[in-house]
Amino acid sequence: MKIPRMAIVVGMVLIVVLILACGTTPTPTQDPGLEQTAIALGVMATQNAKNQATLQAASQPTAAPPTPDFYATQIAEAESFAATAAVMQAEMETQIAADAQAEATLPPVEPPPSTNPADSLVNPMEEVIQDMKDKNWFKADSWEYEDAGSFEQTWYDTKTIDRWGTGIDGGDVVIYGEASWRFIGTAKEGEQSGCGFSYGEGDLDHWHASFLTMDGVVHTYRKRGGEFIEMKGGNYYGKLSDPTKIVVVVENKMLSVFINGVEAVRFRDPYLGSGEVSFSVKTGSPSGFTCKIENAAVWRLQ
């Protein structure tokens, strides 16, 4: 590097001043003017040195521009970040799809059964009771459904009526069943053999029962304490199908019996009460009579 001439001159002056100032035999009567000159020359030299340094710094080039390797590094980092974001996005989409698939495969949640007739038509038996309501077989506007199941029994005693309870109690009720039978005997014995229901059974001595016998006649009996009587009957003149639909309606002390949709009996009895509904069988043949009732149902009228 080439040193400027001014710097050389200033340096030589500083050396002379130092030699004079550092003499081995100081003189107390040293000339004050010389000392002031040395100080002034030192200040000038310091200022010139600062100016020279400033000029040299200014003459140096600024920071070097980014190299191609620097740009490549930045691009690689950006691409790595984008790739990571893409992987995270793919994982999120996969998880969302898996959650949707899992939700789709869950079994549907079934609502609790409704007692509102308008909401319960999904149940086939509700269609049955709604059809009865539409035909004005009863006056109630709401009801509570009970499944009475199925029944099959053979009865041999020609002097008594037997009953098999359903465990369902009610006062104003609609009772439904699809009846069929097996019988070996004479036509006269068949007139006393039939399937039906008992209802309003408060105890063993208080109940009513209605039967459809094989000759198409509806018989109704009442047991009240020591009294046991047959009440008003009715005829069904249609053909007894297999099965035959039997419906018993008790509402406001009024009894109605329908066979295959046709009313066979209607009368009022002030002693119609509340109690258990049962399957009942009577026989006129010592060989027995087998009664089978399927799709039995009880609706409590409200």
Coordinates of C-alpha atoms in Angstrom, one line a residue:
M1 CA 0.0 0.0 0.0
K2 CA 1.4 3.5 -0.9
I3 CA 1.9 5.8 2.2
P4 CA 1.0 9.5 1.5
R5 CA 3.8 12.1 1.8
M6 CA 2.0 14.1 4.4
A7 CA 1.9 11.1 6.7
I8 CA 5.7 10.7 6.4
V9 CA 6.3 14.3 7.3
V10 CA 4.0 14.2 10.3
G11 CA 5.7 11.0 11.4
M12 CA 9.2 12.5 11.3
V13 CA 8.1 15.5 13.2
L14 CA 6.6 13.3 16.0
I15 CA 9.9 11.4 16.2
V16 CA 11.9 14.6 16.6
V17 CA 9.5 15.9 19.3
L18 CA 9.8 12.6 21.2
I19 CA 13.6 12.7 21.1
L20 CA 13.6 16.2 22.5
A21 CA 11.0 15.4 25.1
C22 CA 12.7 12.3 26.3
G23 CA 16.3 13.7 26.7
T24 CA 18.4 12.1 29.5
T25 CA 19.3 15.5 31.1
P26 CA 16.2 17.5 31.5
T27 CA 16.6 21.2 31.7
P28 CA 14.4 23.1 34.1
T29 CA 14.6 26.2 32.0
Q30 CA 13.2 24.4 28.8
D31 CA 11.6 26.8 26.3
P32 CA 7.8 26.8 26.8
G33 CA 7.2 27.6 23.2
L34 CA 8.8 24.4 22.1
E35 CA 6.6 22.3 24.3
Q36 CA 3.5 24.1 22.9
T37 CA 4.8 23.4 19.4
A38 CA 5.2 19.7 20.1
I39 CA 1.7 19.4 21.5
A40 CA 0.2 21.2 18.5
L41 CA 2.1 18.9 16.1
G42 CA 0.8 15.9 18.0
V43 CA -2.8 17.0 17.8
M44 CA -2.3 17.7 14.0
A45 CA -0.8 14.2 13.5
T46 CA -3.7 12.6 15.4
Q47 CA -6.2 14.4 13.3
N48 CA -4.4 13.5 10.1
A49 CA -4.3 9.9 11.1
K50 CA -8.1 9.9 11.7
N51 CA -8.7 11.6 8.3
Q52 CA -6.4 9.0 6.6
A53 CA -8.3 6.2 8.2
T54 CA -11.6 7.7 7.1
L55 CA -10.4 8.0 3.5
Q56 CA -9.1 4.4 3.5
A57 CA -12.5 3.1 4.9
A58 CA -14.4 5.1 2.2
S59 CA -12.1 3.7 -0.5
Q60 CA -12.9 0.1 0.5
P61 CA -15.7 -1.7 -1.4
T62 CA -19.1 -2.2 0.3
A63 CA -20.3 -5.6 1.4
A64 CA -20.2 -8.2 -1.4
P65 CA -23.5 -9.1 -3.0
P66 CA -25.1 -12.5 -2.3
T67 CA -23.4 -15.3 -4.1
P68 CA -25.3 -18.0 -6.1
D69 CA -24.7 -20.4 -3.2
F70 CA -26.6 -18.1 -0.9
Y71 CA -29.6 -18.0 -3.2
A72 CA -29.6 -21.8 -3.6
T73 CA -29.6 -22.2 0.1
Q74 CA -32.6 -19.9 0.5
I75 CA -34.5 -21.6 -2.3
A76 CA -33.8 -25.0 -0.7
E77 CA -35.0 -23.8 2.7
A78 CA -38.2 -22.5 1.1
E79 CA -38.8 -25.7 -0.8
S80 CA -38.3 -27.7 2.4
F81 CA -40.8 -25.6 4.3
A82 CA -43.3 -26.0 1.4
A83 CA -42.8 -29.7 1.4
T84 CA -43.4 -29.9 5.2
A85 CA -46.5 -27.8 4.9
A86 CA -47.8 -30.1 2.1
V87 CA -47.2 -33.2 4.3
M88 CA -49.0 -31.6 7.2
Q89 CA -52.0 -30.6 4.9
A90 CA -52.1 -34.2 3.5
E91 CA -52.1 -35.6 7.1
M92 CA -55.0 -33.3 8.1
E93 CA -57.1 -34.2 5.1
T94 CA -56.5 -37.9 5.7
Q95 CA -57.6 -37.5 9.3
I96 CA -60.7 -35.6 8.3
A97 CA -61.6 -38.2 5.8
A98 CA -61.0 -41.0 8.4
D99 CA -63.2 -39.2 10.9
A100 CA -66.0 -38.7 8.3
Q101 CA -65.8 -42.4 7.4
A102 CA -65.9 -43.4 11.0
E103 CA -69.0 -41.2 11.6
A104 CA -70.7 -42.6 8.5
T105 CA -70.2 -46.2 9.8
L106 CA -71.7 -45.5 13.2
P107 CA -75.1 -47.1 13.7
P108 CA -78.0 -44.7 13.7
V109 CA -79.3 -43.5 17.0
E110 CA -82.9 -44.6 17.3
P111 CA -85.3 -42.2 19.0
P112 CA -87.4 -43.6 21.9
P113 CA -90.9 -44.9 21.0
S114 CA -93.5 -42.2 20.7
T115 CA -96.9 -42.5 22.2
N116 CA -98.3 -39.9 19.8
P117 CA -100.2 -41.7 17.0
A118 CA -99.0 -39.2 14.4
D119 CA -95.4 -40.0 15.2
S120 CA -95.8 -43.8 15.6
L121 CA -96.9 -45.0 12.2
V122 CA -93.6 -46.7 11.7
N123 CA -94.9 -49.4 14.0
P124 CA -97.2 -51.7 11.9
M125 CA -99.6 -52.1 14.8
E126 CA -100.0 -48.3 15.0
E127 CA -101.5 -48.5 11.5
V128 CA -104.0 -51.1 12.8
I129 CA -105.1 -48.9 15.7
Q130 CA -105.2 -45.8 13.5
D131 CA -107.5 -47.6 11.1
M132 CA -109.8 -48.4 14.0
K133 CA -109.8 -44.8 15.0
D134 CA -110.5 -43.6 11.5
K135 CA -113.6 -46.0 11.5
N136 CA -114.8 -44.5 14.8
W137 CA -114.6 -47.7 16.7
F138 CA -113.7 -45.6 19.8
K139 CA -113.6 -41.9 20.8
A140 CA -110.2 -41.5 22.5
D141 CA -107.7 -39.4 20.6
S142 CA -104.6 -41.0 22.2
W143 CA -103.4 -44.4 23.4
E144 CA -100.6 -46.4 24.8
Y145 CA -99.5 -49.5 23.0
E146 CA -98.5 -52.8 24.7
D147 CA -97.2 -55.9 22.8
A148 CA -99.1 -58.9 24.1
G149 CA -97.1 -61.4 22.1
S150 CA -98.4 -64.7 20.9
F151 CA -100.4 -67.5 22.5
E152 CA -101.3 -71.2 21.9
Q153 CA -103.1 -73.5 24.3
T154 CA -105.3 -76.5 24.3
W155 CA -108.2 -76.7 26.7
Y156 CA -110.2 -79.9 27.6
D157 CA -112.6 -79.0 30.4
T158 CA -116.1 -78.4 28.8
K159 CA -117.5 -76.9 32.0
T160 CA -115.0 -74.1 32.6
I161 CA -113.2 -71.2 30.9
D162 CA -109.5 -70.9 31.3
R163 CA -107.5 -67.7 31.2
W164 CA -103.7 -67.0 30.7
G165 CA -102.7 -63.5 31.8
T166 CA -100.7 -61.1 29.6
G167 CA -99.5 -59.0 32.5
I168 CA -101.2 -56.0 30.9
D169 CA -103.7 -54.0 33.0
G170 CA -106.2 -51.5 31.7
G171 CA -109.8 -50.1 32.0
D172 CA -110.6 -48.5 28.7
V173 CA -108.7 -50.7 26.2
V174 CA -108.6 -52.0 22.7
I175 CA -107.6 -55.7 22.4
Y176 CA -106.4 -57.2 19.1
G177 CA -105.4 -60.7 18.0
E178 CA -105.3 -62.9 15.0
A179 CA -106.9 -66.3 15.9
S180 CA -106.8 -69.7 14.4
W181 CA -107.7 -73.1 15.9
R182 CA -107.5 -76.9 15.8
F183 CA -110.6 -78.9 16.7
I184 CA -111.7 -82.5 16.6
G185 CA -115.4 -83.0 17.4
T186 CA -119.0 -82.6 16.3
A187 CA -120.6 -79.4 14.9
K188 CA -122.5 -79.1 18.2
E189 CA -119.3 -79.2 20.2
G190 CA -117.8 -76.7 17.9
E191 CA -120.6 -74.2 18.7
Q192 CA -119.2 -74.2 22.3
S193 CA -115.5 -74.0 21.4
G194 CA -113.7 -70.8 20.7
C195 CA -110.9 -68.3 21.2
G196 CA -111.1 -64.9 22.9
F197 CA -110.0 -62.6 25.6
S198 CA -110.9 -61.8 29.2
Y199 CA -110.5 -58.3 30.5
G200 CA -111.2 -56.1 33.5
E201 CA -110.0 -58.9 35.8
G202 CA -109.7 -57.3 39.2
D203 CA -109.5 -60.8 40.8
L204 CA -110.5 -64.3 40.2
D205 CA -114.2 -63.5 40.9
H206 CA -114.5 -60.3 38.8
W207 CA -113.9 -60.3 35.1
H208 CA -115.5 -60.3 31.6
A209 CA -114.7 -62.6 28.7
S210 CA -115.6 -62.6 25.0
F211 CA -115.2 -65.5 22.6
L212 CA -115.6 -66.2 18.9
T213 CA -116.8 -69.8 18.5
M214 CA -116.5 -71.9 15.4
D215 CA -120.1 -71.2 14.2
G216 CA -119.3 -67.5 13.9
V217 CA -121.1 -66.4 17.1
V218 CA -119.6 -64.0 19.7
H219 CA -120.3 -65.0 23.3
T220 CA -119.7 -62.6 26.2
Y221 CA -119.6 -63.7 29.9
R222 CA -119.5 -61.9 33.1
K223 CA -118.1 -63.2 36.4
R224 CA -119.1 -61.0 39.4
G225 CA -118.6 -62.6 42.7
G226 CA -120.9 -65.6 42.8
E227 CA -122.6 -64.6 39.6
F228 CA -121.6 -66.1 36.3
I229 CA -123.9 -65.2 33.4
E230 CA -123.7 -65.0 29.6
M231 CA -124.5 -61.6 28.3
K232 CA -125.7 -60.2 25.0
G233 CA -124.2 -62.1 22.0
G234 CA -123.9 -61.4 18.4
N235 CA -123.4 -63.1 15.0
Y236 CA -120.6 -62.7 12.5
Y237 CA -122.0 -63.8 9.1
G238 CA -118.8 -63.5 7.1
K239 CA -116.4 -66.3 6.4
L240 CA -114.1 -67.3 9.2
S241 CA -110.6 -66.8 7.8
D242 CA -107.4 -68.3 9.0
P243 CA -106.4 -66.3 10.9
T244 CA -109.5 -64.4 12.0
K245 CA -109.0 -61.0 13.4
I246 CA -110.8 -60.4 16.8
V247 CA -111.0 -56.9 18.3
V248 CA -112.5 -56.1 21.7
V249 CA -113.1 -52.4 22.6
V250 CA -114.0 -51.3 26.1
E251 CA -114.6 -47.6 26.5
N252 CA -116.8 -45.7 29.0
K253 CA -118.6 -48.9 30.1
M254 CA -119.4 -49.7 26.5
L255 CA -118.3 -53.1 25.0
S256 CA -117.9 -53.6 21.3
V257 CA -116.5 -56.8 19.5
F258 CA -115.4 -56.7 15.9
I259 CA -114.7 -59.8 13.7
N260 CA -112.6 -59.2 10.6
G261 CA -113.5 -55.6 10.7
V262 CA -117.3 -56.1 11.2
E263 CA -119.1 -55.2 14.4
A264 CA -120.8 -58.2 15.9
V265 CA -121.6 -57.0 19.4
R266 CA -122.2 -53.6 21.1
F267 CA -123.8 -53.0 24.5
R268 CA -123.3 -51.1 27.7
D269 CA -122.5 -52.8 31.1
P270 CA -122.0 -50.6 34.2
Y271 CA -119.9 -53.4 35.7
L272 CA -117.1 -53.2 33.2
G273 CA -114.1 -52.5 35.3
S274 CA -110.3 -52.2 35.1
G275 CA -107.9 -55.1 35.4
E276 CA -105.7 -57.6 33.6
V277 CA -106.1 -58.6 30.0
S278 CA -105.8 -62.4 29.4
F279 CA -106.1 -64.9 26.6
S280 CA -109.1 -67.2 27.0
V281 CA -110.2 -70.6 25.6
K282 CA -113.4 -72.5 26.0
T283 CA -114.2 -76.0 24.6
G284 CA -117.3 -78.0 24.0
S285 CA -115.4 -81.2 23.2
P286 CA -113.7 -83.5 25.6
S287 CA -111.1 -84.1 22.9
G288 CA -110.0 -80.5 23.5
F289 CA -109.8 -77.3 21.5
T290 CA -106.6 -75.7 20.6
C291 CA -106.5 -71.9 20.2
K292 CA -103.7 -69.9 18.7
I293 CA -103.5 -66.1 18.8
E294 CA -100.7 -64.2 17.1
N295 CA -99.7 -60.5 16.9
A296 CA -101.7 -59.8 20.0
A297 CA -101.8 -56.2 21.2
V298 CA -103.4 -54.0 23.8
W299 CA -103.9 -50.3 23.6
R300 CA -104.8 -48.3 26.7
L301 CA -107.1 -45.5 25.6
Q302 CA -106.4 -42.1 27.1

